[in-house]
């Protein structure tokens, strides 16, 4: 509770206070919530105009929708890649399992920024991928991969793939092998065994991994800024522009509050559903 209070509730209240203020050319660049009039009375300045502005401006709606789309697609690809890897690691014998887990964690030993920059060398027109494809005769002209949504998807999936693999592995490694053997003894094919036993029992790991990828991907700024183009509109870039380029802290705070509500409320609902489904 103390951790949530210091690192979640307090910043949330600070952003909420700024979001109902007015933008000013001052330090700090927003108005106080009240002023004392000439007669000594207190005049409330706070308003919800910044939230009304978000609803009326198509830029912010499109940024939210684009962020959710990119995060959802990236999460799906991370799941499609991460599930087989996690399943293979969970079924691997020791000491191979420890080595494979080390390979999954190994990218965390390198700077996040350097790993994203490395993809520029792979995806640009004279990069590694285009050079290999040209040398092999697969393409005649270099492919345009940089500054596209494709490059953003690759960057997000590559960066957050370990966050998908590790919860899935933790769930799959606890799967009782006797259940799979019993299904095989009863005549179930490997496909039927996977769909009726392995997949349902791994749903908590799927949900946990998907949330760990989806939530940070929504507000991602570095990857779209480095790998995406000018048409790659995500809410992280909008927040950066509002805070540091436009210096409109009240609108930027309102954008952050709305994004937080849109992300946290579904997660709270999902958590409550899971808690009701847990047998007492």
Short mmCIF file of N, CA and C in Angstrom, two decimals, residues 136-221:
data_model
loop_
_atom_site.label_atom_id
_atom_site.label_comp_id
_atom_site.label_asym_id
_atom_site.label_seq_id
_atom_site.Cartn_x
_atom_site.Cartn_y
_atom_site.Cartn_z
N UNK A 136 21.57 -12.33 -51.95
CA UNK A 136 20.96 -13.63 -52.26
C UNK A 136 20.10 -13.60 -53.50
N UNK A 137 19.88 -12.41 -54.08
CA UNK A 137 19.06 -12.30 -55.27
C UNK A 137 17.57 -12.33 -55.02
N UNK A 138 17.16 -12.17 -53.77
CA UNK A 138 15.73 -12.20 -53.44
C UNK A 138 15.05 -10.92 -53.89
N UNK A 139 15.73 -9.77 -53.77
CA UNK A 139 15.17 -8.48 -54.17
C UNK A 139 16.15 -7.77 -55.09
N UNK A 140 15.59 -6.89 -55.94
CA UNK A 140 16.42 -6.09 -56.84
C UNK A 140 16.69 -4.71 -56.27
N UNK A 141 15.74 -4.18 -55.51
CA UNK A 141 15.89 -2.87 -54.90
C UNK A 141 15.71 -3.00 -53.39
N UNK A 142 16.37 -2.15 -52.63
CA UNK A 142 16.23 -2.23 -51.16
C UNK A 142 14.79 -2.01 -50.72
N UNK A 143 14.38 -2.76 -49.72
CA UNK A 143 13.04 -2.60 -49.15
C UNK A 143 13.03 -1.41 -48.21
N UNK A 144 11.89 -0.71 -48.20
CA UNK A 144 11.71 0.42 -47.28
C UNK A 144 11.11 -0.13 -45.99
N UNK A 145 11.93 -0.25 -44.97
CA UNK A 145 11.47 -0.77 -43.68
C UNK A 145 11.57 0.27 -42.57
N UNK A 146 12.55 1.15 -42.64
CA UNK A 146 12.68 2.19 -41.63
C UNK A 146 11.58 3.23 -41.77
N UNK A 147 11.23 3.83 -40.62
CA UNK A 147 10.21 4.88 -40.56
C UNK A 147 8.86 4.38 -41.07
N UNK A 148 8.52 3.17 -40.69
CA UNK A 148 7.23 2.57 -41.01
C UNK A 148 6.65 1.92 -39.76
N UNK A 149 5.36 1.59 -39.82
CA UNK A 149 4.75 0.86 -38.71
C UNK A 149 5.37 -0.52 -38.55
N UNK A 150 5.82 -1.12 -39.65
CA UNK A 150 6.48 -2.42 -39.59
C UNK A 150 7.69 -2.38 -38.68
N UNK A 151 8.50 -1.33 -38.81
CA UNK A 151 9.69 -1.20 -37.96
C UNK A 151 9.29 -1.01 -36.50
N UNK A 152 8.20 -0.28 -36.25
CA UNK A 152 7.74 -0.08 -34.87
C UNK A 152 7.29 -1.40 -34.26
N UNK A 153 6.57 -2.21 -35.03
CA UNK A 153 6.14 -3.52 -34.53
C UNK A 153 7.35 -4.39 -34.19
N UNK A 154 8.34 -4.40 -35.07
CA UNK A 154 9.54 -5.20 -34.81
C UNK A 154 10.23 -4.73 -33.53
N UNK A 155 10.38 -3.42 -33.38
CA UNK A 155 11.05 -2.89 -32.20
C UNK A 155 10.32 -3.22 -30.92
N UNK A 156 9.00 -3.09 -30.92
CA UNK A 156 8.22 -3.36 -29.70
C UNK A 156 8.23 -4.85 -29.38
N UNK A 157 8.01 -5.70 -30.39
CA UNK A 157 7.98 -7.14 -30.14
C UNK A 157 9.35 -7.61 -29.64
N UNK A 158 10.42 -7.15 -30.29
CA UNK A 158 11.76 -7.57 -29.86
C UNK A 158 12.04 -7.10 -28.42
N UNK A 159 11.68 -5.87 -28.12
CA UNK A 159 12.01 -5.30 -26.81
C UNK A 159 11.24 -5.96 -25.69
N UNK A 160 9.95 -6.20 -25.90
CA UNK A 160 9.10 -6.69 -24.82
C UNK A 160 8.85 -8.20 -24.87
N UNK A 161 9.48 -8.91 -25.80
CA UNK A 161 9.28 -10.35 -25.88
C UNK A 161 9.66 -11.08 -24.59
N UNK A 162 10.76 -10.73 -23.91
CA UNK A 162 11.05 -11.41 -22.64
C UNK A 162 9.94 -11.26 -21.60
N UNK A 163 9.23 -10.13 -21.61
CA UNK A 163 8.14 -9.94 -20.66
C UNK A 163 6.97 -10.87 -20.96
N UNK A 164 6.89 -11.37 -22.19
CA UNK A 164 5.88 -12.36 -22.54
C UNK A 164 6.36 -13.76 -22.21
N UNK A 165 7.62 -14.04 -22.47
CA UNK A 165 8.15 -15.40 -22.29
C UNK A 165 8.21 -15.78 -20.82
N UNK A 166 8.71 -14.90 -19.97
CA UNK A 166 8.96 -15.26 -18.57
C UNK A 166 7.69 -15.62 -17.80
N UNK A 167 6.58 -14.84 -17.88
CA UNK A 167 5.35 -15.29 -17.18
C UNK A 167 4.80 -16.59 -17.76
N UNK A 168 4.89 -16.77 -19.08
CA UNK A 168 4.42 -18.01 -19.68
C UNK A 168 5.26 -19.19 -19.21
N UNK A 169 6.56 -19.00 -19.16
CA UNK A 169 7.44 -20.07 -18.68
C UNK A 169 7.11 -20.43 -17.23
N UNK A 170 6.94 -19.42 -16.39
CA UNK A 170 6.64 -19.68 -14.98
C UNK A 170 5.34 -20.45 -14.82
N UNK A 171 4.40 -20.25 -15.73
CA UNK A 171 3.13 -20.98 -15.68
C UNK A 171 3.26 -22.38 -16.27
N UNK A 172 3.95 -22.49 -17.42
CA UNK A 172 4.04 -23.79 -18.10
C UNK A 172 4.94 -24.76 -17.37
N UNK A 173 5.97 -24.26 -16.68
CA UNK A 173 6.89 -25.17 -16.01
C UNK A 173 6.22 -25.87 -14.84
N UNK A 174 5.11 -25.32 -14.32
CA UNK A 174 4.38 -25.95 -13.21
C UNK A 174 3.31 -26.91 -13.70
N UNK A 175 3.14 -27.03 -15.03
CA UNK A 175 2.12 -27.91 -15.59
C UNK A 175 2.46 -29.37 -15.27
N UNK A 176 1.50 -30.07 -14.70
CA UNK A 176 1.71 -31.45 -14.31
C UNK A 176 1.77 -32.34 -15.55
N UNK A 177 2.91 -32.99 -15.76
CA UNK A 177 3.06 -33.87 -16.92
C UNK A 177 2.15 -35.07 -16.89
N UNK A 178 1.68 -35.45 -15.69
CA UNK A 178 0.77 -36.60 -15.59
C UNK A 178 -0.55 -36.33 -16.31
N UNK A 179 -0.96 -35.06 -16.36
CA UNK A 179 -2.19 -34.73 -17.09
C UNK A 179 -2.04 -34.99 -18.58
N UNK A 180 -0.88 -34.64 -19.13
CA UNK A 180 -0.64 -34.88 -20.54
C UNK A 180 -0.54 -36.37 -20.83
N UNK A 181 0.09 -37.12 -19.93
CA UNK A 181 0.19 -38.56 -20.12
C UNK A 181 -1.19 -39.21 -20.04
N UNK A 182 -2.02 -38.74 -19.12
CA UNK A 182 -3.38 -39.30 -18.99
C UNK A 182 -4.20 -39.03 -20.24
N UNK A 183 -4.06 -37.82 -20.80
CA UNK A 183 -4.80 -37.49 -22.02
C UNK A 183 -4.35 -38.38 -23.18
N UNK A 184 -3.02 -38.62 -23.26
CA UNK A 184 -2.53 -39.51 -24.31
C UNK A 184 -3.01 -40.93 -24.13
N UNK A 185 -3.06 -41.43 -22.88
CA UNK A 185 -3.54 -42.78 -22.61
C UNK A 185 -5.02 -42.93 -22.97
N UNK A 186 -5.77 -41.83 -22.86
CA UNK A 186 -7.20 -41.88 -23.19
C UNK A 186 -7.46 -41.65 -24.67
N UNK A 187 -6.40 -41.55 -25.47
CA UNK A 187 -6.56 -41.48 -26.91
C UNK A 187 -6.56 -40.08 -27.50
N UNK A 188 -6.25 -39.07 -26.70
CA UNK A 188 -6.24 -37.70 -27.22
C UNK A 188 -4.98 -37.47 -28.04
N UNK A 189 -5.14 -36.82 -29.18
CA UNK A 189 -3.99 -36.47 -30.01
C UNK A 189 -3.23 -35.32 -29.37
N UNK A 190 -1.97 -35.07 -29.79
CA UNK A 190 -1.23 -33.93 -29.23
C UNK A 190 -1.95 -32.61 -29.39
N UNK A 191 -2.64 -32.41 -30.52
CA UNK A 191 -3.37 -31.16 -30.73
C UNK A 191 -4.52 -31.02 -29.74
N UNK A 192 -5.29 -32.10 -29.58
CA UNK A 192 -6.41 -32.07 -28.63
C UNK A 192 -5.90 -31.89 -27.21
N UNK A 193 -4.79 -32.54 -26.87
CA UNK A 193 -4.22 -32.38 -25.53
C UNK A 193 -3.81 -30.94 -25.28
N UNK A 194 -3.21 -30.32 -26.29
CA UNK A 194 -2.79 -28.93 -26.12
C UNK A 194 -4.01 -28.01 -25.94
N UNK A 195 -5.04 -28.20 -26.77
CA UNK A 195 -6.19 -27.30 -26.75
C UNK A 195 -7.07 -27.50 -25.51
N UNK A 196 -7.09 -28.70 -24.96
CA UNK A 196 -8.00 -28.98 -23.84
C UNK A 196 -7.31 -28.95 -22.48
N UNK A 197 -5.97 -29.08 -22.45
CA UNK A 197 -5.27 -29.12 -21.16
C UNK A 197 -4.24 -28.01 -21.06
N UNK A 198 -3.26 -28.02 -21.96
CA UNK A 198 -2.14 -27.08 -21.84
C UNK A 198 -2.60 -25.64 -21.98
N UNK A 199 -3.36 -25.35 -23.03
CA UNK A 199 -3.78 -23.96 -23.27
C UNK A 199 -4.67 -23.42 -22.16
N UNK A 200 -5.72 -24.13 -21.73
CA UNK A 200 -6.54 -23.57 -20.64
C UNK A 200 -5.76 -23.35 -19.35
N UNK A 201 -4.84 -24.28 -19.00
CA UNK A 201 -4.09 -24.12 -17.77
C UNK A 201 -3.04 -23.02 -17.86
N UNK A 202 -2.68 -22.62 -19.08
CA UNK A 202 -1.68 -21.56 -19.25
C UNK A 202 -2.32 -20.19 -19.43
N UNK A 203 -3.63 -20.08 -19.33
CA UNK A 203 -4.30 -18.78 -19.52
C UNK A 203 -3.82 -17.72 -18.54
N UNK A 204 -3.59 -18.03 -17.26
CA UNK A 204 -3.05 -16.98 -16.38
C UNK A 204 -1.72 -16.43 -16.86
N UNK A 205 -0.84 -17.28 -17.38
CA UNK A 205 0.43 -16.81 -17.92
C UNK A 205 0.24 -15.98 -19.17
N UNK A 206 -0.73 -16.35 -20.01
CA UNK A 206 -1.02 -15.58 -21.22
C UNK A 206 -1.51 -14.18 -20.86
N UNK A 207 -2.42 -14.11 -19.88
CA UNK A 207 -2.95 -12.81 -19.45
C UNK A 207 -1.85 -11.96 -18.85
N UNK A 208 -1.04 -12.55 -17.98
CA UNK A 208 0.04 -11.78 -17.33
C UNK A 208 1.05 -11.28 -18.35
N UNK A 209 1.48 -12.14 -19.27
CA UNK A 209 2.43 -11.72 -20.29
C UNK A 209 1.85 -10.68 -21.22
N UNK A 210 0.60 -10.83 -21.59
CA UNK A 210 -0.04 -9.86 -22.49
C UNK A 210 -0.14 -8.49 -21.83
N UNK A 211 -0.46 -8.46 -20.54
CA UNK A 211 -0.54 -7.18 -19.85
C UNK A 211 0.83 -6.52 -19.74
N UNK A 212 1.87 -7.34 -19.48
CA UNK A 212 3.22 -6.78 -19.36
C UNK A 212 3.74 -6.24 -20.68
N UNK A 213 3.21 -6.70 -21.79
CA UNK A 213 3.61 -6.18 -23.10
C UNK A 213 2.69 -5.03 -23.52
N UNK A 214 1.39 -5.22 -23.34
CA UNK A 214 0.41 -4.26 -23.86
C UNK A 214 0.50 -2.92 -23.15
N UNK A 215 0.62 -2.94 -21.82
CA UNK A 215 0.57 -1.68 -21.06
C UNK A 215 1.74 -0.76 -21.39
N UNK A 216 3.01 -1.21 -21.32
CA UNK A 216 4.09 -0.28 -21.68
C UNK A 216 4.12 0.06 -23.16
N UNK A 217 3.61 -0.84 -24.02
CA UNK A 217 3.63 -0.56 -25.46
C UNK A 217 2.70 0.60 -25.82
N UNK A 218 1.62 0.78 -25.05
CA UNK A 218 0.68 1.88 -25.34
C UNK A 218 1.38 3.23 -25.23
N UNK A 219 2.15 3.41 -24.17
CA UNK A 219 2.80 4.69 -23.94
C UNK A 219 4.23 4.76 -24.45
N UNK A 220 4.63 3.85 -25.32
CA UNK A 220 5.99 3.82 -25.82
C UNK A 220 6.31 5.09 -26.61
N UNK A 221 7.49 5.64 -26.35
CA UNK A 221 7.92 6.85 -27.05
C UNK A 221 9.22 6.64 -27.83
#
